[in-house]
XYZ file of C-alpha atoms in Angstrom:
480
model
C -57.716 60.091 161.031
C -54.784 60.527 158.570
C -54.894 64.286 158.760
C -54.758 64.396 162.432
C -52.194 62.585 162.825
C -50.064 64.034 160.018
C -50.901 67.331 161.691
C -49.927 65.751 165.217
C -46.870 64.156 164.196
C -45.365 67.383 162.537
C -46.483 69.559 165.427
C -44.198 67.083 167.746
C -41.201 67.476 164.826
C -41.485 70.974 165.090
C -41.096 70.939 169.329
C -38.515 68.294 168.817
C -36.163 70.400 166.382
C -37.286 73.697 167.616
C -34.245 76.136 168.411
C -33.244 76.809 172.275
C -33.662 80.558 174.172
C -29.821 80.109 174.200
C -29.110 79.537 170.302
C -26.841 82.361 168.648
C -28.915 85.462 167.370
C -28.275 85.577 163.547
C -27.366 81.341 162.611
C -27.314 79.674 159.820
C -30.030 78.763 158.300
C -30.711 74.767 159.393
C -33.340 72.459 156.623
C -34.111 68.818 158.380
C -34.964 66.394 155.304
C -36.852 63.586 155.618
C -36.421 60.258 153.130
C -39.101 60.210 150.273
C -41.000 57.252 151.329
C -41.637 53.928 149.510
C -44.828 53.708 147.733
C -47.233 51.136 149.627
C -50.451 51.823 147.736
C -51.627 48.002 147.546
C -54.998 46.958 149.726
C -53.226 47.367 153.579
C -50.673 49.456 152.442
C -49.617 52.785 154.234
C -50.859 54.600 151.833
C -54.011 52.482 150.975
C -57.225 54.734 151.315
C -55.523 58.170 150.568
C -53.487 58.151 153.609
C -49.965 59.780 153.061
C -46.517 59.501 155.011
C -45.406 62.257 155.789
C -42.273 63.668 154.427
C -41.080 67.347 153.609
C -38.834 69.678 155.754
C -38.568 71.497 158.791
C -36.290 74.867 157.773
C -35.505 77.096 160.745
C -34.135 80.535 158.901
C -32.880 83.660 160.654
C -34.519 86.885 159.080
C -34.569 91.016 160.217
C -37.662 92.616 159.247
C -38.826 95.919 160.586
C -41.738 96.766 163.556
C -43.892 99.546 163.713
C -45.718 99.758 160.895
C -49.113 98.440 159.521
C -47.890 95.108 158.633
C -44.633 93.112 158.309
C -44.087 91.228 155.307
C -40.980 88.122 154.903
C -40.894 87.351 151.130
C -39.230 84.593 149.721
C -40.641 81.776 152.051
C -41.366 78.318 151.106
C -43.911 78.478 148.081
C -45.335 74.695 150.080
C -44.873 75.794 153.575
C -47.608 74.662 155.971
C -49.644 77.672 157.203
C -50.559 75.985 160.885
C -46.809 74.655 161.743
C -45.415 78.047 161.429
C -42.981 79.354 164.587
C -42.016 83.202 164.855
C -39.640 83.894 167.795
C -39.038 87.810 168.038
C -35.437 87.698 169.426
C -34.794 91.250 170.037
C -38.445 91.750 171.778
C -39.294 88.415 173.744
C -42.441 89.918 174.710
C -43.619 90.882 171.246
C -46.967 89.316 170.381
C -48.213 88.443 166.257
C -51.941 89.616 166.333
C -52.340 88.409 163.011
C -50.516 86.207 160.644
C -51.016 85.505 156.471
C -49.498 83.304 154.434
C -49.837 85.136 150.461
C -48.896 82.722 147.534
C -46.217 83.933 144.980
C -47.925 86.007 141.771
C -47.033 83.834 138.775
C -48.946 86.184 135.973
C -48.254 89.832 134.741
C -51.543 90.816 135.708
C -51.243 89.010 138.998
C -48.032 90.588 139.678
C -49.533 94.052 138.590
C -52.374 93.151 140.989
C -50.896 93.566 144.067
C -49.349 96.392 143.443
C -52.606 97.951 143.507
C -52.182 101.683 145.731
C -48.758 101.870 144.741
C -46.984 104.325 142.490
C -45.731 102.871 139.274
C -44.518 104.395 135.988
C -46.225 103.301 132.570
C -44.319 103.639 129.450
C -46.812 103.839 126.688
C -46.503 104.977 122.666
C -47.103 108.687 123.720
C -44.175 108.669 126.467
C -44.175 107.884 130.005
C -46.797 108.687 132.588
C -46.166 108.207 136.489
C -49.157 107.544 139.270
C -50.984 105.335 141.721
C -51.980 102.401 140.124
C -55.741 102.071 141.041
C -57.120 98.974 138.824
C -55.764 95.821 136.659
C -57.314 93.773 134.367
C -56.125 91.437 131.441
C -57.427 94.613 128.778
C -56.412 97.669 130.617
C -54.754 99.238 133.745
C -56.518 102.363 135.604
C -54.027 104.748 136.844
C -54.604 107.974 139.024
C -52.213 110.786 137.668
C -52.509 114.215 139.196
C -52.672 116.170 142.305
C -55.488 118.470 143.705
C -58.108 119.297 141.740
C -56.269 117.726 138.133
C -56.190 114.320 140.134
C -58.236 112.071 137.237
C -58.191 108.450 136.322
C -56.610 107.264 133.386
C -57.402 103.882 131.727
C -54.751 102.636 129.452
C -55.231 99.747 126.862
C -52.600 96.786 127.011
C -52.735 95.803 123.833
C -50.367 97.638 122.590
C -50.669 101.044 124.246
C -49.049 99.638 127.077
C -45.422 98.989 126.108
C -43.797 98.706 129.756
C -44.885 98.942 133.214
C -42.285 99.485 135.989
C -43.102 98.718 139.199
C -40.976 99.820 142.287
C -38.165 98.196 143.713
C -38.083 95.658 146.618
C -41.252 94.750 148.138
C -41.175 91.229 146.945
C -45.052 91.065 146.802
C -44.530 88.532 143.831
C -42.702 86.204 145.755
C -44.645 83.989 148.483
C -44.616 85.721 151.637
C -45.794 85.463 155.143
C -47.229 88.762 156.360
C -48.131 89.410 160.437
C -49.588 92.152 162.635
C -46.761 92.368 165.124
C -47.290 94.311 169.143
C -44.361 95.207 170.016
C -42.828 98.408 172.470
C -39.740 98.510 170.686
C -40.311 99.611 167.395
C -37.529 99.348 164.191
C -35.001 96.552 163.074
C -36.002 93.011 164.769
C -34.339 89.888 164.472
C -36.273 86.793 163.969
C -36.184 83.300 164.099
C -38.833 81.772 161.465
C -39.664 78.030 161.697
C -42.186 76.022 159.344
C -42.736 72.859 157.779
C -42.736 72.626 153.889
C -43.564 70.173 151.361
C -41.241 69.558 148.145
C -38.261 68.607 149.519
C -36.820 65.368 149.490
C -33.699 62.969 149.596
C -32.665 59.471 148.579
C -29.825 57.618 148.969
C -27.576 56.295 146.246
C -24.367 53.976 146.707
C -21.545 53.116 144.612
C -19.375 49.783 145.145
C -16.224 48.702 142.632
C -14.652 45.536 143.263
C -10.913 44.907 142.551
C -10.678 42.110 139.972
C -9.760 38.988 142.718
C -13.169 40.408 143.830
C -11.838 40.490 148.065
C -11.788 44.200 148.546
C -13.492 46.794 147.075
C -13.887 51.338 146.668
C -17.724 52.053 148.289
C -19.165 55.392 148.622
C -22.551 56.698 149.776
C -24.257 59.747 148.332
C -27.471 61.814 149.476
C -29.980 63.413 146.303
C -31.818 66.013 147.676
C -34.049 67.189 145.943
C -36.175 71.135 146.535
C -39.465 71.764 144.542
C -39.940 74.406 147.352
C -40.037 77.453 145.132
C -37.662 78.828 147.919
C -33.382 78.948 148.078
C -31.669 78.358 150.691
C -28.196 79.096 150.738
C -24.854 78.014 153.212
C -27.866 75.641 154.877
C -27.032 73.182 157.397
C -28.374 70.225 156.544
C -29.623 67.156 158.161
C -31.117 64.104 156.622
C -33.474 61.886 158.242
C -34.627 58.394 157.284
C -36.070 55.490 158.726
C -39.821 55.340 160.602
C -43.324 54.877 159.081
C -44.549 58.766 159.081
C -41.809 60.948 158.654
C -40.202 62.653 161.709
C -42.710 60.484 163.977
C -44.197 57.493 163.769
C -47.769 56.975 164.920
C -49.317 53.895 164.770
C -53.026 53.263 163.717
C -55.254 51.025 165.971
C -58.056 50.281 163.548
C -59.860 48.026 165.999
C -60.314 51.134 168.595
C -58.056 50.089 171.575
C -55.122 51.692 173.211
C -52.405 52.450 170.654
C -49.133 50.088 171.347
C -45.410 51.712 171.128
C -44.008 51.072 167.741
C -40.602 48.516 167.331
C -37.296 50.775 168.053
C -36.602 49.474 164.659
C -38.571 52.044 163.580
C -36.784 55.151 165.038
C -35.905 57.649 162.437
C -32.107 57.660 162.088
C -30.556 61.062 161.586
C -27.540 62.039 159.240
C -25.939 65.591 159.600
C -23.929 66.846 157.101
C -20.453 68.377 157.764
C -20.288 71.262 155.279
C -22.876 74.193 154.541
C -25.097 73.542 151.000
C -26.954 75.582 148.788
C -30.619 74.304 148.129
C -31.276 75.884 145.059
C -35.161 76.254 144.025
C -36.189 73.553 141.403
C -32.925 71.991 141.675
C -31.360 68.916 143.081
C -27.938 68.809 145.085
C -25.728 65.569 146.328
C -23.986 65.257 149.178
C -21.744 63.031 150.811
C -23.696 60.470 153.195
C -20.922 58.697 154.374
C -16.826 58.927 154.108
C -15.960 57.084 151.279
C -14.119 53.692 152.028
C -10.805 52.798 149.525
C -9.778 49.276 149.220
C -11.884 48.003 151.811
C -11.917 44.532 152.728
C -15.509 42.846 151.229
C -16.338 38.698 152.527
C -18.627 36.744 150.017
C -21.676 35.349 151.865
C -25.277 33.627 150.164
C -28.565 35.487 151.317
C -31.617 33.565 151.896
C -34.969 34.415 151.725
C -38.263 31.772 151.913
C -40.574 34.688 150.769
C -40.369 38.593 149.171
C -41.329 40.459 152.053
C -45.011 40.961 152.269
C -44.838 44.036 155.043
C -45.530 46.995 152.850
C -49.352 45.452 152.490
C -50.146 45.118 155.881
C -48.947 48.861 157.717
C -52.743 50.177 158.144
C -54.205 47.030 159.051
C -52.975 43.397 160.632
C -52.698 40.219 158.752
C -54.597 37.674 161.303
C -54.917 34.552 159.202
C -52.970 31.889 160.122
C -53.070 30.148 156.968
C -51.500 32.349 154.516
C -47.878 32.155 154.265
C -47.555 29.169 156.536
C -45.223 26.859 153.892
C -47.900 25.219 151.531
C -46.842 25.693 147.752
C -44.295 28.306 148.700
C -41.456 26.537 146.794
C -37.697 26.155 148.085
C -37.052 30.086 148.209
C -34.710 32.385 146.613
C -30.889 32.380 147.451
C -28.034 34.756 146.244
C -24.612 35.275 145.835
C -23.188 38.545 147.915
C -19.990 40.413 149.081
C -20.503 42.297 152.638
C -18.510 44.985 153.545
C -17.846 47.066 156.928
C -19.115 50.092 157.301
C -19.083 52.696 160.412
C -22.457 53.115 161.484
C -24.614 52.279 164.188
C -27.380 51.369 162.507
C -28.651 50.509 158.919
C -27.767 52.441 156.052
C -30.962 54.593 154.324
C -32.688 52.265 151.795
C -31.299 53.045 148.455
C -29.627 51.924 144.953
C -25.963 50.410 144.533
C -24.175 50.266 141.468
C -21.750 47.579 141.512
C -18.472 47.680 139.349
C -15.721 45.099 139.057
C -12.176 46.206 138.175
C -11.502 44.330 134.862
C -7.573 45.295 133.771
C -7.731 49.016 133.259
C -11.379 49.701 132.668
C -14.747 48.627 134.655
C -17.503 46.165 133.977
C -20.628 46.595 135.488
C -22.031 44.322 137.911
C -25.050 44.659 139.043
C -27.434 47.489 140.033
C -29.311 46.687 143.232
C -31.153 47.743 146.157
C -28.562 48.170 149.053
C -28.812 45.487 152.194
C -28.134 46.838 155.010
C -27.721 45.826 159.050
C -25.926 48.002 161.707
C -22.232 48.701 160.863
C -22.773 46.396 157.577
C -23.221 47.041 154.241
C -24.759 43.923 151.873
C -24.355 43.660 147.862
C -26.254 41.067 146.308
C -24.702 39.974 142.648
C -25.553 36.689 141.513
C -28.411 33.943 142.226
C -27.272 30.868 143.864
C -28.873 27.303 142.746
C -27.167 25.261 145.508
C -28.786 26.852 148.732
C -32.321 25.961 149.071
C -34.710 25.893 151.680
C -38.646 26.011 153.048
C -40.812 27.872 155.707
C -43.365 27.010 157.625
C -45.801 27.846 160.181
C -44.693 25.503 163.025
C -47.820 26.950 165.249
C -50.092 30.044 164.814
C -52.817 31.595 167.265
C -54.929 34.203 166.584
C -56.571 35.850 170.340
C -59.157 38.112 168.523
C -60.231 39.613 172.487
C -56.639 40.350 173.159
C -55.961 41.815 169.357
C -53.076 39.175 169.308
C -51.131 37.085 167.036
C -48.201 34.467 168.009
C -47.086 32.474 165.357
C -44.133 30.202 165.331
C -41.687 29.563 162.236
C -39.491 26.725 161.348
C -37.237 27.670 158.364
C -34.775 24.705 157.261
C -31.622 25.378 154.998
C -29.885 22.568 152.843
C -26.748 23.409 151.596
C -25.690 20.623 147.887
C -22.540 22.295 147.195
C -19.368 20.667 148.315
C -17.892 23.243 150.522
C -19.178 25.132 153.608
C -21.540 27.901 153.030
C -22.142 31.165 155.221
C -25.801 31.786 154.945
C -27.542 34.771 156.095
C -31.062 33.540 156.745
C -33.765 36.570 156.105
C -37.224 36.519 157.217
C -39.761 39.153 157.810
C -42.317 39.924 160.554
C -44.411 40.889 158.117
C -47.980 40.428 159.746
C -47.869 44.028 161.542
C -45.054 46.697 162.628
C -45.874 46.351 166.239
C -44.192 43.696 167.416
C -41.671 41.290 169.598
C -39.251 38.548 169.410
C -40.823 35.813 171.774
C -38.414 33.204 171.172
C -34.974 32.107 169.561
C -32.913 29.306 168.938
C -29.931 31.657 167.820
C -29.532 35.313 167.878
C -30.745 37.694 165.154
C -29.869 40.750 163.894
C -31.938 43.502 162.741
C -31.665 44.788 158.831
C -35.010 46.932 158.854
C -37.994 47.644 161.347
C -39.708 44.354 160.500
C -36.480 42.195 158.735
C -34.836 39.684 160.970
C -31.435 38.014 159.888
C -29.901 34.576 161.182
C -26.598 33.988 160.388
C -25.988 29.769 159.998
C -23.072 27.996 158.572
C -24.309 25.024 156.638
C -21.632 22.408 156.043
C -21.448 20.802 152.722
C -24.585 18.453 152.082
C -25.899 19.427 155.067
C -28.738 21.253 156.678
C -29.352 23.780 159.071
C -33.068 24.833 160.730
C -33.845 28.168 162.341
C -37.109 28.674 164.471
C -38.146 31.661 166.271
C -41.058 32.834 167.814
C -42.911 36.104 166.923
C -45.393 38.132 168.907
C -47.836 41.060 167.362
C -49.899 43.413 169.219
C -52.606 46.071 168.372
């Protein structure tokens, strides 16, 4: 299952993000990213049982090769490109047609190297002086060349250890770098230019954040940086760039039925969220780059608020299989919760900001103390720093009703959470809870409205006066 529907998901990306008959001839070359994904690997994980999210890039690059020949070769693709999601539109001959199509993996030995020149003529530089021909065999002892015309044509084997002192090969036919190599039809033979798309592996992105409070601690400097990182073996340079996060599988998210039945539409939550950046950048092989995410933000105005959560969130276990018993996680011995201490700030996005670090700074006089360092809470045009725990916010959960329909491959469960606020001033609590059971699902039922932080993270926002309490209950339906 989970290599058929990597392979479908991709082949959708590549439709999705493939270029238009009406794109400019010779573009830029455009790399799609998608977010290195968390590791689930526990028993009903995403990733329990070998299956894999997947991640990589799509890179659409612009190349002019030449038609008419034997074979056309493109070095210096993707050393992790994927063979089968490989587009080649001809755009000077439309009606061109690839007969046959190789993908040849980059020579990373001398004698590897030496190999496939094999046919070619190549000079030898050896003790004696130099001797030129058509280099007919390779080994890691000797090299056979062909020297000669007519009838002095003979074969001359040369030892390499020692005899051999150089070997030049001739220029420009890139047959050490990976390649792709086709059989091209065409009736207009010479210079063609191409549009190559594929999907490689390698390349990934994460996102970091940095927040510095001013001393009162009511405004602070946050900025939002992209790591990407290639381990493509290829470079691309003056790349436009777009970074994707967000979903279960990459650029599409597929949900598993395991119990056979028709496959339900994921949550919107889920929808990958996508993140162009402004300027060209160079995607050096082996190397990592960052980039702006977001416009930095100076003395922005931050509001202190206390996060509550009954439970860590128990998702990430249960994304290739649904948790159907009622009785685990209903309230019994799960203690009064965890609450924090946060600042929020405003940020200009439309939905939830990529998961990812923040390093948190406080002004201090004229030098910086740090903070905290963090995962980043995020919501839809909000940003959420957690700093300290809180001892006067506490709180339980429970199960108010639960019913498992094991015909209709249902689960509606009802939760109660109550807050109790022992300081002596007003509190603005952001109530978190997860709908952790399975990502296919729906809100049933509400007492007060909730926001979305994540594709299975709901957040109630209650103001708890002082020595008081405040209850949330909601109803939560999942299907698969």
């Amino acid at each position: 299952m989970g290599a058929s529907v990597r392979r479908l998901s991709w082949l959708c990306a590549a439709l999705a993000f493939a270029p238009t008959a009406g794109a400019d001839r010779r573009g830029r070359t455009k790399v799609t990213v998608w977010a290195s994904s968390p590791g689930t690997a526990s028993y009903g994980g995403l990733t329990y049982g070998g299956y894999a999210p997947t991640t990589g890039a799509m890179i659409t690059e612009h190349r002019e090769i030449t038609v008419g020949g034997n074979e056309v070769r493109l070095a210096g693709v993707a050393a992790t490109l994927d063979p089968a999601s490989i587009q080649l539109r001809d755009l000077t001959d439309p009606a061109s047609t690839i007969t046959e199509q190789r993908f040849v993996a980059a020579a990373t030995t001398p004698t590897e190297i030496m190999h496939r020149h094999v046919g070619d003529s190549i000079t030898v530089v050896t003790s004696k002086g130099e001797v030129s021909g058509i280099l007919r065999s390779i080994d890691e002892q000797a090299l056979v060349l062909e020297v000669g015309t007519g009838d002095q044509r003979r074969l001359q084997v040369m030892r390499r250890d020692g005899y051999v002192q150089d070997v030049r090969l001739p220029p420009g036919t890139g047959v050490d770098k990976p390649s792709l190599v086709w059989r091209i039809a065409s009736k207009k033979p010479g210079k063609h230019d191409v549009e190559l798309t594929y999907r490689a592996d390698g390349m990934s992105w994460t996102a970091d954040y940095l927040a510095v409070l001013d001393e009162a601690g009511t405004s602070m400097d946050f900025s939002a940086w992209a790591t990407v990182r290639n381990a493509t073996g290829a470079t691309f340079d003056n790349a436009e760039l777009t970074l994707v996060s967000g979903g279960n599988a990459g650029p599409l998210s597929l949900t598993f039925n395991p119990y056979g039945g028709p496959t339900r539409t994921a949550s919107a939550a889920a929808v990958p969220v996508r993140y162009p950046i402004a300027t060209p950048v160079r995607l050096g092989a082996g190397q990592s780059v960052q980039v702006e995410l977001l416009p930095a933000k100076q003395k922005a105005k931050s509001r202190p608020v206390i996060t509550y959560e009954a439970m860590p969130d128990p998702s990430p276990g249960f994304q290739a299989y649904p948790n159907t018993d009622c009785n685990q996680f209903n309230g019994v011995g799960m203690g009064t919760g965890r609450a924090e201490l946060a600042v929020e700030l405003e940020v200009a996005t439309k939905d939830a900001l990529p998961e990812g670090r923040v390093r948190t700074f406080r002004r201090k006089g004229d030098r910086l103390e740090v903070v905290s360092e963090d995962q980043l809470r995020s919501s839809a045009g909000l940003a959420r720093i957690r700093l300290v725990p809180d001892a006067d916010i506490v709180g339980e959960r429970k199960a108010v009703a639960c019913t498992y329909d094991e015909r209709a491959h249902t689960v509606v469960e009802k939760i109660e959470v109550k807050i109790q606020n022992n300081s002596r001033r007003t509190a603005e609590v952001v109530v978190r809870e997860f709908a952790w059971r399975w990502p296919v699902w729906r809100l049933e039922a509400e007492d007060s409205k909730s926001g979305r932080s994540g594709a299975q993270t709901l957040e109630y926002r209650a103001k708890v006066p002082a020595h008081g309490k405040k209850t949330v209950t909601y109803s939560v339906v999942y299907t698969w």
